[in-house]
PDB file of C-alpha atoms in Angstrom:
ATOM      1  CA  UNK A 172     -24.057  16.237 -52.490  1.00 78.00           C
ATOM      2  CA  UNK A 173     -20.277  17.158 -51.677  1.00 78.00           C
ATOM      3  CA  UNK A 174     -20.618  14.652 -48.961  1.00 83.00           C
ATOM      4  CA  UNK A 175     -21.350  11.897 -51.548  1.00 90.00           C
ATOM      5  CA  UNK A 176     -18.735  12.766 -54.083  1.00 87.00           C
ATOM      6  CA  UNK A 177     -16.362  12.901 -50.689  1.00 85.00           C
ATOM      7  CA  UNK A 178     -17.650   9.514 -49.848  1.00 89.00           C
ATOM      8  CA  UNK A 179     -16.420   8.212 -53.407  1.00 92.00           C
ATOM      9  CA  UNK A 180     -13.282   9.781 -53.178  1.00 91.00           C
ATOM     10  CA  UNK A 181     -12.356   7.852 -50.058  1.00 92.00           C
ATOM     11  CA  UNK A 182     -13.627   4.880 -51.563  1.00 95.00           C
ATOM     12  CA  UNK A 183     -11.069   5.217 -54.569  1.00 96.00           C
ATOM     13  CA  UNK A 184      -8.576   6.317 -51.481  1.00 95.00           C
ATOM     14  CA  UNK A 185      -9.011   2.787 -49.801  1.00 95.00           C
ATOM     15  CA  UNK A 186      -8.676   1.327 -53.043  1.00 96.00           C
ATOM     16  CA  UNK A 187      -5.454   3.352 -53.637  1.00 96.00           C
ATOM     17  CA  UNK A 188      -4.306   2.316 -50.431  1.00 95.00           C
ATOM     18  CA  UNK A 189      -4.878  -1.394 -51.098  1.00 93.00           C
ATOM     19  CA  UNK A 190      -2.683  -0.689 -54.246  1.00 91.00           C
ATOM     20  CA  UNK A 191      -0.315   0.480 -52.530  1.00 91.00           C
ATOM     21  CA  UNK A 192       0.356  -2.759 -50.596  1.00 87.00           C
ATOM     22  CA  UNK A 193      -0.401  -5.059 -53.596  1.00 80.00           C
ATOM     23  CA  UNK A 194       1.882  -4.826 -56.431  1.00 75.00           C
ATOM     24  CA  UNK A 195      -0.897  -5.682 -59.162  1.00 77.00           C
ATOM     25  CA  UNK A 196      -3.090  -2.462 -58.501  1.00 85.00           C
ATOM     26  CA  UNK A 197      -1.220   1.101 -58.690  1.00 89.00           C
ATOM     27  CA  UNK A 198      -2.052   2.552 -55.518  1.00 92.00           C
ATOM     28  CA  UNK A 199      -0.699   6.357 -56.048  1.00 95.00           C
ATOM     29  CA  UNK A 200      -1.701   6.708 -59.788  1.00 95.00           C
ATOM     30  CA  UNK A 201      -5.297   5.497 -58.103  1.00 96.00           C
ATOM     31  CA  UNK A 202      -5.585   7.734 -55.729  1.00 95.00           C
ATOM     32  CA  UNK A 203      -4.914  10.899 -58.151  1.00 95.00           C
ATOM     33  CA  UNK A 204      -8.469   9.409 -59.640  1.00 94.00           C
ATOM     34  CA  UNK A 205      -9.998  10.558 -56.200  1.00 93.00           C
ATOM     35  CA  UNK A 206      -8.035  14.137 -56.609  1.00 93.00           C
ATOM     36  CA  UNK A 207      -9.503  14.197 -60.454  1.00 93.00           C
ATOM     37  CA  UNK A 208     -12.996  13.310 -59.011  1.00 92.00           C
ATOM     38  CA  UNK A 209     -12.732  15.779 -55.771  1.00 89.00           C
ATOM     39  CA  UNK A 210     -11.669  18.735 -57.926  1.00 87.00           C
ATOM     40  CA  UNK A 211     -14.433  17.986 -60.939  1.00 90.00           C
ATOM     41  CA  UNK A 212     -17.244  17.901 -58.192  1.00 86.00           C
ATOM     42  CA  UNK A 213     -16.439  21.098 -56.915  1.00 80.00           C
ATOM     43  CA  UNK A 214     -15.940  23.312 -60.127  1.00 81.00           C
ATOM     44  CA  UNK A 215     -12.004  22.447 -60.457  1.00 83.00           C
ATOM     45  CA  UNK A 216     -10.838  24.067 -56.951  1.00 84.00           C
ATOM     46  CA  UNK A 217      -7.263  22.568 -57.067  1.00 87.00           C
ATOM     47  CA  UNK A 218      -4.433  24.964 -59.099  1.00 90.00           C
ATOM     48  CA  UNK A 219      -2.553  24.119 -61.047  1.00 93.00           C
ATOM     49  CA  UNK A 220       0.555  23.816 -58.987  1.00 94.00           C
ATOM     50  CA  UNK A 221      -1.567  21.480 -56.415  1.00 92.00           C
ATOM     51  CA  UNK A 222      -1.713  19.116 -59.270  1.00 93.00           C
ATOM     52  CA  UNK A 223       2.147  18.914 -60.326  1.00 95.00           C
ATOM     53  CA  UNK A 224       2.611  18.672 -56.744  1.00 95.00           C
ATOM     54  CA  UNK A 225       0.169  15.853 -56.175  1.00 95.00           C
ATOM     55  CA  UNK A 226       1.332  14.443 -59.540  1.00 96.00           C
ATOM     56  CA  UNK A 227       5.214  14.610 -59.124  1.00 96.00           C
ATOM     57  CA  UNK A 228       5.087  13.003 -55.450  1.00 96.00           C
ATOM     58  CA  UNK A 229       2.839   9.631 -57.274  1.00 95.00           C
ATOM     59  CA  UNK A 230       5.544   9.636 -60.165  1.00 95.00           C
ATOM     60  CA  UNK A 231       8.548   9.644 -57.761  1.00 95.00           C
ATOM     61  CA  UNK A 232       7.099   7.323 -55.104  1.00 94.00           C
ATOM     62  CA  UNK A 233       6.450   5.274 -57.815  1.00 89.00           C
ATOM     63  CA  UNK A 234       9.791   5.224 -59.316  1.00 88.00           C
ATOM     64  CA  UNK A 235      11.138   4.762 -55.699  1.00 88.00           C
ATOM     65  CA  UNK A 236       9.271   1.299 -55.374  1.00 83.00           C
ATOM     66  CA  UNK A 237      11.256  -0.102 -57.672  1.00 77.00           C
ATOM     67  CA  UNK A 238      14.363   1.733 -56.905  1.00 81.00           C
ATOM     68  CA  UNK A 239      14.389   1.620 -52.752  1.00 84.00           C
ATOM     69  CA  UNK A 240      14.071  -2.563 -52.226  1.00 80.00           C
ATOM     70  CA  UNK A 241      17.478  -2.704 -54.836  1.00 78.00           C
ATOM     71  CA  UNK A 242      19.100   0.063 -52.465  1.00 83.00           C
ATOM     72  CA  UNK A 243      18.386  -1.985 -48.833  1.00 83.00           C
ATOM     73  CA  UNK A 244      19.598  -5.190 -50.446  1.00 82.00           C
ATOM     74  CA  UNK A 245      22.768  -3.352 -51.820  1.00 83.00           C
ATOM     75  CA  UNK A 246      23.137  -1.471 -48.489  1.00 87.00           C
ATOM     76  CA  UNK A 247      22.767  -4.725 -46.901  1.00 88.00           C
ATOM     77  CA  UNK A 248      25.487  -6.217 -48.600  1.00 85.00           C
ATOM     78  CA  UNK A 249      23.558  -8.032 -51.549  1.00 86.00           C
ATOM     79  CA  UNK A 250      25.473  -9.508 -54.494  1.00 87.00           C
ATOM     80  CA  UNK A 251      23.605  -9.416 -58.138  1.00 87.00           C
ATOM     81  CA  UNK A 252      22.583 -12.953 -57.428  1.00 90.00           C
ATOM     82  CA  UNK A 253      20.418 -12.126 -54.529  1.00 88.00           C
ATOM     83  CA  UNK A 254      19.327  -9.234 -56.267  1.00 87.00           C
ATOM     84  CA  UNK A 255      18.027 -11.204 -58.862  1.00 87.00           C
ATOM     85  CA  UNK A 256      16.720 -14.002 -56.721  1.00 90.00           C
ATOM     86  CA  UNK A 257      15.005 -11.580 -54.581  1.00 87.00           C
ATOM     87  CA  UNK A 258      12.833 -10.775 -57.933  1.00 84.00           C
ATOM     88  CA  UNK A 259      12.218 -13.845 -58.352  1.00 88.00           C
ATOM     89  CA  UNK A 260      11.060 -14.537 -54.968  1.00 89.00           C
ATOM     90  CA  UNK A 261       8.457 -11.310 -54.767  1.00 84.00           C
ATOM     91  CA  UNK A 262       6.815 -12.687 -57.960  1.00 83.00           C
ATOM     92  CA  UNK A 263       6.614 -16.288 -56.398  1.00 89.00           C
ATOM     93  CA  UNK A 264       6.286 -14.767 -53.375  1.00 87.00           C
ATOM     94  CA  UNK A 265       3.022 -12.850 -54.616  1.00 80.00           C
ATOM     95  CA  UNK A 266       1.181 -15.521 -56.471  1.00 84.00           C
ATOM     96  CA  UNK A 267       1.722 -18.009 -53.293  1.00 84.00           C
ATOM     97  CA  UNK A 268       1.095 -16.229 -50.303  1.00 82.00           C
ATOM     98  CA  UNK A 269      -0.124 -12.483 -51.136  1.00 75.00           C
ATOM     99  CA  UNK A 270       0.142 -10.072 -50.100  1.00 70.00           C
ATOM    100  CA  UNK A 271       2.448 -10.877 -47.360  1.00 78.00           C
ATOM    101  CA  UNK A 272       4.577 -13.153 -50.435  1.00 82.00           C
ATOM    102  CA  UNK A 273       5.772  -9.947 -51.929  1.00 78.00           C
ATOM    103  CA  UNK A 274       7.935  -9.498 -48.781  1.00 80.00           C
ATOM    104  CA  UNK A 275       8.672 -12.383 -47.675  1.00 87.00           C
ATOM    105  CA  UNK A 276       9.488 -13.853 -51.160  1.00 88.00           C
ATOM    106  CA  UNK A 277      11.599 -10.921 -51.493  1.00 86.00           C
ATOM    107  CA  UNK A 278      13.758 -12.021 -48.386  1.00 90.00           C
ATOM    108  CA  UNK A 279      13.708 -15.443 -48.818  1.00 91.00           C
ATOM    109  CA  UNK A 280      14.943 -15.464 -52.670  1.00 91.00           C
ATOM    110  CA  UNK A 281      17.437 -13.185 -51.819  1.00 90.00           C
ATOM    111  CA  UNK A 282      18.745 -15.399 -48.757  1.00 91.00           C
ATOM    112  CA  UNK A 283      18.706 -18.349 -51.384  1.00 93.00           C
ATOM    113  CA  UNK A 284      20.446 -16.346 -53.833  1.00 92.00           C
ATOM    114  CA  UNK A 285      23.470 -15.474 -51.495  1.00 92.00           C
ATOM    115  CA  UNK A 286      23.571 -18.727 -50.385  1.00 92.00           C
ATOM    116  CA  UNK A 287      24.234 -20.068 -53.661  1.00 92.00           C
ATOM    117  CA  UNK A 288      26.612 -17.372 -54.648  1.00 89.00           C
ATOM    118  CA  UNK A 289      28.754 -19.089 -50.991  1.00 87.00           C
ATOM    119  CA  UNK A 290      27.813 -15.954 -48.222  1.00 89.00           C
ATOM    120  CA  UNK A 291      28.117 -17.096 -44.833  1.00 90.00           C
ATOM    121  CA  UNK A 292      24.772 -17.286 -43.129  1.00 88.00           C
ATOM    122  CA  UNK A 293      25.189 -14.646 -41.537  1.00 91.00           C
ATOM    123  CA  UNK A 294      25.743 -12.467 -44.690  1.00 90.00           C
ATOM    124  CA  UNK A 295      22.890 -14.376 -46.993  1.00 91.00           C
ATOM    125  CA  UNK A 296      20.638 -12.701 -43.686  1.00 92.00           C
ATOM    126  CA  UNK A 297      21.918  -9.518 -43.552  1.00 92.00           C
ATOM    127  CA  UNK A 298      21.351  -9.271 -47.853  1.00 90.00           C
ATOM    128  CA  UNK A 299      17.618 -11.086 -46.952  1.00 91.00           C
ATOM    129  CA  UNK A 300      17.163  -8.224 -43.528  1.00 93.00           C
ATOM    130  CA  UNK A 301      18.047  -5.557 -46.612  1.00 91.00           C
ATOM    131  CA  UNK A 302      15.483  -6.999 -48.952  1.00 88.00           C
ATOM    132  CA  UNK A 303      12.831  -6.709 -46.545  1.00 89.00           C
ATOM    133  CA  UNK A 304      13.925  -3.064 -45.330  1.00 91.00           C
ATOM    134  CA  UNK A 305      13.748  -1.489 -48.622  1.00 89.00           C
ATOM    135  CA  UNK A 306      10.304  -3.324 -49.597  1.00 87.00           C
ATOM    136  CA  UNK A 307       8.528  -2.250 -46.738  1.00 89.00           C
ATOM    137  CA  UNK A 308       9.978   1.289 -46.956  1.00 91.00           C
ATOM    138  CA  UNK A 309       8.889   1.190 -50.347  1.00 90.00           C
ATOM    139  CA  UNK A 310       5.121   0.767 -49.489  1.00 91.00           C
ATOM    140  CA  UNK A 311       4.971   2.699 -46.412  1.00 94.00           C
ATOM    141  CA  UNK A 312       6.155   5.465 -48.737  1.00 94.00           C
ATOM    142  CA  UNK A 313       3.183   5.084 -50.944  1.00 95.00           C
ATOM    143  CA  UNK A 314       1.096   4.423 -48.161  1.00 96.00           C
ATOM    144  CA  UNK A 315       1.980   8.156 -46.879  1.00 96.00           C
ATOM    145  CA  UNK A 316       1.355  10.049 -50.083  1.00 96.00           C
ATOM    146  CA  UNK A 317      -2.047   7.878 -50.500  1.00 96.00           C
ATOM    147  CA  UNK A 318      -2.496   9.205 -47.231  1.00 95.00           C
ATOM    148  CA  UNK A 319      -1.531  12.867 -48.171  1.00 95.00           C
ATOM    149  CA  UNK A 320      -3.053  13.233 -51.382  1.00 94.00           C
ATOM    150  CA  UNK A 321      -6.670  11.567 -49.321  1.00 92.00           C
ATOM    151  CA  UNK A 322      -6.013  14.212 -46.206  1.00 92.00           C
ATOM    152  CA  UNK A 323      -5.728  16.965 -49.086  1.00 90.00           C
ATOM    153  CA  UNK A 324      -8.988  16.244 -51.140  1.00 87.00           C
ATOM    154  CA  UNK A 325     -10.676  16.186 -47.361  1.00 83.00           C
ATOM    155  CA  UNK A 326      -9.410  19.850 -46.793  1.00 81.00           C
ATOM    156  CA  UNK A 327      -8.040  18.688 -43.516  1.00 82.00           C
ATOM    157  CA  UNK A 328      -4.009  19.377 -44.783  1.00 74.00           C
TER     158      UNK A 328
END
């Protein structure tokens, strides 16, 4: 029977990890379901501290998603207008083309966005390049605690 419940739990994993790619489905916060499920099933095995662990890694990546993409564009050299645009150009992005829109609406609104603030070219692609940096960091971090949190449940970390 442990096999089954283990089964489930990777099903909720790959859901998790599908969330953690597409912006509309909470990929970490899913994947605790799997640790909720994993630990019921076998009599509550996980302490206490595993949990605030597991729990404060899916509340920081979390926070970081939003956080990180607004940190490339400003290391890049992004100006509040292709900030902004880059917003705008995920969520177009998203509904358009998903779920490869998020990123590359990301980029592109934020190379429209510095080129109507007046950047060079060569600046509106560096601020785009930055975009694109911090959103993929973004979800490869979420990827890797999915990835974590899946390889814990599975008593193989």
């Amino acid at each position: 029977m442990e096999y089954v419940w283990l089964g489930c739990a990777w099903l909720i994993l790959a859901l998790a990890m599908v969330g953690s790619i597409l912006p509309v489905l909470p990929g970490p916060p899913i994947a605790y379901g799997a640790v909720l499920l994993m630990d019921w099933s076998q009599g509550w095995t996980f302490s206490w501290q595993e949990h605030a662990v597991m729990i404060f890694a899916i509340v920081a990546v979390t926070a970081l998603d939003f956080v990180v993409p607004a940190i490339g564009a400003k290391k890049f050299g992004a100006g509040k207008l292709g900030m902004r645009m880059s917003v705008v150009g995920m969520f177009v992005g998203l509904f358009f083309f998903p779920p490869f829109g998020l990123f590359l609406g990301g980029a592109v609104g934020a190379l429209i966005g510095e080129s109507m603030a007046g950047k060079r070219n060569r600046e509106a692609l560096r601020a785009a390049w930055g975009v694109l940096v911090g959103t993929v960091a973004g979800t490869v971090l979420k990827l890797l605690v999915v990835l974590l949190i899946g390889l814990h449940i599975s008593g193989w970390l």
